[in-house]
Structure formats: C-alpha cells, structure tokens
mmCIF file of C-alpha atoms in Angstrom:
data_model
loop_
_atom_site.group_PDB
_atom_site.id
_atom_site.type_symbol
_atom_site.label_atom_id
_atom_site.label_comp_id
_atom_site.label_asym_id
_atom_site.label_seq_id
_atom_site.Cartn_x
_atom_site.Cartn_y
_atom_site.Cartn_z
ATOM 1 C CA MET N 226 0.000 0.000 0.000
ATOM 2 C CA ALA N 227 1.209 3.489 -0.861
ATOM 3 C CA VAL N 228 2.240 5.921 1.851
ATOM 4 C CA PHE N 229 0.283 9.170 1.641
ATOM 5 C CA ASP N 230 1.188 12.641 2.862
ATOM 6 C CA LEU N 231 -2.349 14.057 2.732
ATOM 7 C CA VAL N 232 -5.912 12.728 2.763
ATOM 8 C CA ILE N 233 -8.468 14.913 0.987
ATOM 9 C CA PHE N 234 -12.097 14.200 1.844
ATOM 10 C CA ASP N 235 -15.094 15.164 -0.200
ATOM 11 C CA LEU N 236 -17.844 16.497 2.080
ATOM 12 C CA ASP N 237 -21.296 15.516 0.852
ATOM 13 C CA GLY N 238 -21.783 11.777 0.867
ATOM 14 C CA VAL N 239 -18.405 11.196 2.550
ATOM 15 C CA LEU N 240 -18.110 13.198 5.772
ATOM 16 C CA VAL N 241 -21.856 13.780 6.095
ATOM 17 C CA ASP N 242 -24.781 11.726 4.796
ATOM 18 C CA SER N 243 -26.288 14.634 2.903
ATOM 19 C CA GLU N 244 -26.790 13.671 -0.722
ATOM 20 C CA CYS N 245 -30.320 12.282 -0.312
ATOM 21 C CA LEU N 246 -31.311 15.506 1.448
ATOM 22 C CA SER N 247 -29.717 17.974 -0.974
ATOM 23 C CA CYS N 248 -30.678 16.057 -4.103
ATOM 24 C CA GLY N 249 -34.253 15.783 -2.865
ATOM 25 C CA CYS N 250 -34.358 19.559 -2.417
ATOM 26 C CA LEU N 251 -32.834 20.029 -5.854
ATOM 27 C CA GLN N 252 -35.381 17.723 -7.453
ATOM 28 C CA SER N 253 -38.295 19.626 -5.912
ATOM 29 C CA LEU N 254 -36.966 23.050 -6.843
ATOM 30 C CA LEU N 255 -36.104 22.108 -10.419
ATOM 31 C CA ALA N 256 -39.626 20.742 -10.829
ATOM 32 C CA GLU N 257 -41.027 24.067 -9.601
ATOM 33 C CA CYS N 258 -38.880 25.771 -12.243
ATOM 34 C CA GLY N 259 -40.174 23.536 -15.031
ATOM 35 C CA LEU N 260 -37.537 20.784 -15.165
ATOM 36 C CA ALA N 261 -38.980 17.526 -13.845
ATOM 37 C CA LEU N 262 -36.368 14.829 -13.219
ATOM 38 C CA SER N 263 -36.407 11.588 -11.270
ATOM 39 C CA LEU N 264 -34.139 11.315 -8.240
ATOM 40 C CA ASP N 265 -31.965 8.839 -10.163
ATOM 41 C CA GLU N 266 -31.583 11.426 -12.941
ATOM 42 C CA ILE N 267 -30.640 14.056 -10.356
ATOM 43 C CA TYR N 268 -27.928 11.764 -9.001
ATOM 44 C CA ALA N 269 -26.622 10.922 -12.475
ATOM 45 C CA ARG N 270 -26.458 14.527 -13.685
ATOM 46 C CA PHE N 271 -25.507 16.511 -10.612
ATOM 47 C CA LEU N 272 -23.934 14.335 -7.913
ATOM 48 C CA GLY N 273 -20.578 15.813 -6.980
ATOM 49 C CA ARG N 274 -21.136 18.943 -9.042
ATOM 50 C CA GLY N 275 -21.981 22.522 -8.088
ATOM 51 C CA ILE N 276 -24.522 25.181 -9.016
ATOM 52 C CA PRO N 277 -22.754 26.158 -12.287
ATOM 53 C CA ALA N 278 -23.290 22.624 -13.615
ATOM 54 C CA ILE N 279 -26.949 22.739 -12.602
ATOM 55 C CA ALA N 280 -27.402 26.105 -14.305
ATOM 56 C CA ALA N 281 -25.702 24.878 -17.484
ATOM 57 C CA GLU N 282 -27.908 21.789 -17.652
ATOM 58 C CA TYR N 283 -31.038 23.868 -17.042
ATOM 59 C CA LEU N 284 -30.096 26.193 -19.911
ATOM 60 C CA ARG N 285 -29.360 23.238 -22.194
ATOM 61 C CA VAL N 286 -32.648 21.463 -21.511
ATOM 62 C CA CYS N 287 -35.023 24.382 -21.013
ATOM 63 C CA GLY N 288 -33.456 26.884 -23.362
ATOM 64 C CA THR N 289 -33.603 29.701 -20.821
ATOM 65 C CA PRO N 290 -31.293 30.771 -17.980
ATOM 66 C CA ILE N 291 -32.033 29.325 -14.582
ATOM 67 C CA PRO N 292 -34.081 31.743 -12.406
ATOM 68 C CA ALA N 293 -31.930 34.389 -10.742
ATOM 69 C CA ASP N 294 -33.065 33.385 -7.262
ATOM 70 C CA PHE N 295 -32.507 29.653 -7.819
ATOM 71 C CA ARG N 296 -29.301 29.418 -5.801
ATOM 72 C CA SER N 297 -30.681 31.283 -2.790
ATOM 73 C CA ARG N 298 -33.868 29.189 -2.800
ATOM 74 C CA PHE N 299 -31.917 25.958 -3.123
ATOM 75 C CA GLU N 300 -29.499 26.842 -0.336
ATOM 76 C CA ALA N 301 -32.380 27.845 1.945
ATOM 77 C CA ALA N 302 -34.203 24.554 1.290
ATOM 78 C CA ALA N 303 -31.038 22.514 1.798
ATOM 79 C CA ALA N 304 -30.189 24.379 5.019
ATOM 80 C CA ALA N 305 -33.647 23.626 6.416
ATOM 81 C CA ALA N 306 -33.392 19.946 5.479
ATOM 82 C CA PHE N 307 -29.885 19.672 6.901
ATOM 83 C CA THR N 308 -30.842 21.368 10.163
ATOM 84 C CA ALA N 309 -33.668 18.891 10.611
ATOM 85 C CA GLN N 310 -31.981 15.673 9.500
ATOM 86 C CA LEU N 311 -28.250 15.856 8.687
ATOM 87 C CA GLN N 312 -26.053 13.202 10.278
ATOM 88 C CA PRO N 313 -22.272 12.661 10.216
ATOM 89 C CA MET N 314 -21.219 9.579 8.310
ATOM 90 C CA PRO N 315 -20.992 6.627 10.706
ATOM 91 C CA GLY N 316 -17.459 6.108 11.942
ATOM 92 C CA ILE N 317 -16.085 9.400 10.633
ATOM 93 C CA ARG N 318 -15.215 10.840 14.051
ATOM 94 C CA ASP N 319 -13.228 7.735 15.017
ATOM 95 C CA LEU N 320 -11.433 7.794 11.676
ATOM 96 C CA LEU N 321 -10.435 11.452 11.938
ATOM 97 C CA GLY N 322 -9.272 10.950 15.505
ATOM 98 C CA SER N 323 -7.014 8.101 14.390
ATOM 99 C CA LEU N 324 -5.295 9.843 11.476
ATOM 100 C CA ARG N 325 -1.599 10.543 11.907
ATOM 101 C CA ILE N 326 -1.187 12.341 8.600
ATOM 102 C CA PRO N 327 -2.642 15.718 7.561
ATOM 103 C CA TYR N 328 -6.123 15.839 6.082
ATOM 104 C CA CYS N 329 -8.518 18.419 4.677
ATOM 105 C CA LEU N 330 -11.773 18.626 2.736
ATOM 106 C CA ALA N 331 -12.470 19.799 -0.811
ATOM 107 C CA SER N 332 -16.119 20.192 -1.752
ATOM 108 C CA SER N 333 -18.274 21.393 -4.632
ATOM 109 C CA SER N 334 -20.576 23.009 -2.058
ATOM 110 C CA GLY N 335 -20.291 26.679 -1.167
ATOM 111 C CA GLN N 336 -18.504 27.882 1.953
ATOM 112 C CA ALA N 337 -21.750 28.663 3.799
ATOM 113 C CA ARG N 338 -23.167 25.177 3.302
ATOM 114 C CA ILE N 339 -19.844 23.552 4.166
ATOM 115 C CA ALA N 340 -19.711 25.512 7.428
ATOM 116 C CA LEU N 341 -23.313 24.583 8.278
ATOM 117 C CA SER N 342 -22.752 20.912 7.486
ATOM 118 C CA LEU N 343 -19.621 20.679 9.616
ATOM 119 C CA LYS N 344 -21.315 22.480 12.507
ATOM 120 C CA LEU N 345 -24.410 20.263 12.422
ATOM 121 C CA ALA N 346 -22.273 17.116 12.194
ATOM 122 C CA GLY N 347 -20.022 18.200 15.052
ATOM 123 C CA LEU N 348 -16.961 18.224 12.795
ATOM 124 C CA ALA N 349 -16.195 21.944 12.557
ATOM 125 C CA ASP N 350 -13.230 21.777 14.947
ATOM 126 C CA ARG N 351 -11.719 18.914 12.939
ATOM 127 C CA PHE N 352 -11.448 21.020 9.781
ATOM 128 C CA ASP N 353 -10.627 24.486 11.069
ATOM 129 C CA GLY N 354 -8.402 26.101 8.423
ATOM 130 C CA ARG N 355 -8.551 23.024 6.199
ATOM 131 C CA VAL N 356 -11.633 23.680 4.061
ATOM 132 C CA PHE N 357 -11.548 24.165 0.287
ATOM 133 C CA SER N 358 -14.612 25.072 -1.760
ATOM 134 C CA ALA N 359 -15.330 25.165 -5.482
ATOM 135 C CA GLU N 360 -16.010 28.869 -4.949
ATOM 136 C CA GLN N 361 -12.214 29.291 -4.729
ATOM 137 C CA VAL N 362 -11.474 28.001 -8.239
ATOM 138 C CA THR N 363 -12.611 28.830 -11.750
ATOM 139 C CA ARG N 364 -13.383 25.242 -12.706
ATOM 140 C CA GLY N 365 -15.118 22.835 -10.342
ATOM 141 C CA LYS N 366 -15.102 19.040 -10.435
ATOM 142 C CA PRO N 367 -14.499 17.108 -12.707
ATOM 143 C CA ALA N 368 -11.623 19.549 -13.368
ATOM 144 C CA PRO N 369 -8.629 18.985 -11.038
ATOM 145 C CA ASP N 370 -8.363 22.614 -9.889
ATOM 146 C CA LEU N 371 -9.958 22.223 -6.449
ATOM 147 C CA PHE N 372 -7.869 19.213 -5.454
ATOM 148 C CA LEU N 373 -4.696 20.862 -6.731
ATOM 149 C CA LEU N 374 -5.497 23.978 -4.689
ATOM 150 C CA ALA N 375 -5.938 21.836 -1.577
ATOM 151 C CA ALA N 376 -2.651 19.998 -2.127
ATOM 152 C CA ARG N 377 -0.736 23.189 -2.861
ATOM 153 C CA THR N 378 -2.096 24.979 0.195
ATOM 154 C CA MET N 379 -1.429 21.985 2.433
ATOM 155 C CA GLY N 380 2.103 21.615 1.034
ATOM 156 C CA ALA N 381 1.617 18.129 -0.405
ATOM 157 C CA ASP N 382 2.757 16.550 -3.667
ATOM 158 C CA PRO N 383 -0.424 15.591 -5.603
ATOM 159 C CA ARG N 384 1.089 12.168 -6.344
ATOM 160 C CA ARG N 385 1.200 11.478 -2.593
ATOM 161 C CA CYS N 386 -2.391 12.550 -1.908
ATOM 162 C CA LEU N 387 -5.316 10.198 -1.281
ATOM 163 C CA VAL N 388 -8.779 11.478 -2.196
ATOM 164 C CA ILE N 389 -11.964 9.975 -0.742
ATOM 165 C CA GLU N 390 -14.908 10.480 -3.103
ATOM 166 C CA ASP N 391 -18.433 9.197 -3.643
ATOM 167 C CA SER N 392 -19.100 10.598 -7.130
ATOM 168 C CA GLU N 393 -17.856 10.047 -10.648
ATOM 169 C CA PRO N 394 -17.022 13.740 -11.233
ATOM 170 C CA GLY N 395 -15.011 13.722 -8.005
ATOM 171 C CA ILE N 396 -13.105 10.624 -9.044
ATOM 172 C CA ALA N 397 -12.397 12.166 -12.449
ATOM 173 C CA ALA N 398 -11.118 15.334 -10.770
ATOM 174 C CA ALA N 399 -8.775 13.402 -8.476
ATOM 175 C CA ARG N 400 -7.380 11.344 -11.346
ATOM 176 C CA ALA N 401 -6.862 14.484 -13.425
ATOM 177 C CA ALA N 402 -4.885 15.895 -10.482
ATOM 178 C CA ASP N 403 -2.647 12.787 -10.553
ATOM 179 C CA MET N 404 -3.889 11.704 -7.119
ATOM 180 C CA THR N 405 -4.904 8.289 -5.812
ATOM 181 C CA VAL N 406 -8.663 8.117 -5.293
ATOM 182 C CA TRP N 407 -10.757 5.625 -3.342
ATOM 183 C CA GLY N 408 -14.499 5.401 -3.734
ATOM 184 C CA PHE N 409 -16.813 5.445 -0.721
ATOM 185 C CA THR N 410 -20.231 3.776 -0.945
ATOM 186 C CA GLY N 411 -21.448 4.196 2.639
ATOM 187 C CA GLY N 412 -23.831 7.087 1.963
ATOM 188 C CA SER N 413 -27.543 6.360 1.875
ATOM 189 C CA HIS N 414 -27.701 7.562 -1.749
ATOM 190 C CA LEU N 415 -25.353 4.745 -2.841
ATOM 191 C CA ALA N 416 -27.177 1.856 -1.189
ATOM 192 C CA THR N 417 -27.307 -0.224 -4.390
ATOM 193 C CA PRO N 418 -25.218 -3.201 -5.534
ATOM 194 C CA ALA N 419 -24.131 -1.316 -8.657
ATOM 195 C CA ALA N 420 -22.648 1.661 -6.780
ATOM 196 C CA ALA N 421 -19.255 0.095 -6.044
ATOM 197 C CA GLU N 422 -18.816 -1.135 -9.591
ATOM 198 C CA ARG N 423 -19.724 2.288 -10.977
ATOM 199 C CA LEU N 424 -17.046 3.969 -8.859
ATOM 200 C CA ARG N 425 -14.471 1.361 -9.868
ATOM 201 C CA ALA N 426 -15.360 1.853 -13.528
ATOM 202 C CA SER N 427 -14.840 5.595 -13.043
ATOM 203 C CA GLY N 428 -11.267 4.988 -11.948
ATOM 204 C CA ALA N 429 -11.336 4.509 -8.173
ATOM 205 C CA ALA N 430 -8.294 2.456 -7.152
ATOM 206 C CA ALA N 431 -10.265 0.913 -4.277
ATOM 207 C CA VAL N 432 -13.847 1.023 -3.011
ATOM 208 C CA PHE N 433 -15.055 0.711 0.580
ATOM 209 C CA ALA N 434 -18.367 1.047 2.399
ATOM 210 C CA LYS N 435 -17.388 1.686 6.037
ATOM 211 C CA MET N 436 -15.041 4.256 7.551
ATOM 212 C CA ALA N 437 -13.566 1.503 9.719
ATOM 213 C CA GLU N 438 -12.202 -0.092 6.531
ATOM 214 C CA LEU N 439 -10.411 3.119 5.623
ATOM 215 C CA GLN N 440 -9.148 3.465 9.183
ATOM 216 C CA ARG N 441 -7.614 -0.016 9.064
ATOM 217 C CA ALA N 442 -6.079 0.576 5.628
ATOM 218 C CA LEU N 443 -4.425 3.849 6.628
ATOM 219 C CA ALA N 444 -3.117 2.321 9.849
ATOM 220 C CA ALA N 445 -1.575 -0.639 8.023
#
C-alpha cells in the first residue's frame, strides 16, 4: 500500500450523509422551475457537481437561464433539510481521531453550506483552516483545480495525496490531479449493488463502504 502525505475528503456523501437531502431539495426546486427529473436522474447529472453545472444543464434542456433566485432558494431549502436531518457519516469521528497524517476537505458546495454541514455534524473543529470550496477556483469538479489547490495549500505533492470520493465527477477530478482516489459507498444515496462497480469503472483504485475499513487501511 502506498504511503500518503495528505488525505483529501469530499464532504457531501463522505463526511456527512447529505446527498439524499440535498438532491431531494434540488429535485423539488427544479420541478417548480419547469424541469422535472427523477431522483436517479438528479444523481446521475448533478452528484458531486456545483450550481454552475446545474445552471448549465437547465439552460441546455429548457433553453432559458435558470431563475436568478434559484441558488438562494436551493441553499435555503437545503439548510432547512440539513438542520432537521443531517447526520455525520458513521465512523467518521473515530477515523479522523485516528489519522496521523494531515487531512482536509475539498467540496463542490459553497462555503456557507460547508460551514453549516460541519457544525451540524459536530466536525467543525476537525477542519478548522482546512476547508476548500469550489467557490475558490474557476473550474469545479471534474476539473482537477480544487484538489490541486488543496494539495498546494497543504504543502503536499499531488502524487502522494489520497482522495476519498463518492461521485464520478469527483473521481475524475482526483485522477486528473494525478492523485490516488478511493471510492466510498457508505452514503444512503449509494445503497445499491451497482454503486461500487460504478465507482471502480470511473477509476477509483479501491472502493469501501465503512469508515472503519479506511481506518484499518491507513493504519496498516
């Protein structure tokens, strides 16, 4: 097993079990705006991607720009859902407490939602000063920019970074950054037999479903 100098965690669907909540909000709001999609279609088109990707897809399908207040309405709906139901991923606190190498997070979510998610999950103190958002780069996932920013800021060689991702765009971004990426299937949105194979097919070097598995691998 390779020795890593930095572990970069995705947030949604990795540190917190949020994808079912946020994608459900997105589905409802897009339907209100005239774009009706199934939840599976929402996952396929937008999982691991930010608002710019949603806006581009809306323009492509509907032929008009997404409503100007879409982002604020979506963030308000997601914040309400998170406040009511968000949970940290099982085992994540034990994993973070066991790490003996630096770690950080790099997420397609905005800074405000990242801060709320970490606070609600009781993880804010674990990532103080180690948060990177797609708002900080010109190109979000699947471009490598966000992961490269995280590695550069943390002083790590990209080739010695391990990325933990739950989405195909995230895996593509990590591979484009010349980083090792492992797929995580423990989120409630990936509770299907095909999820692990899909992440492997996207280029994940390994796939795991429980944080305890990652903890054992990094301690080996």
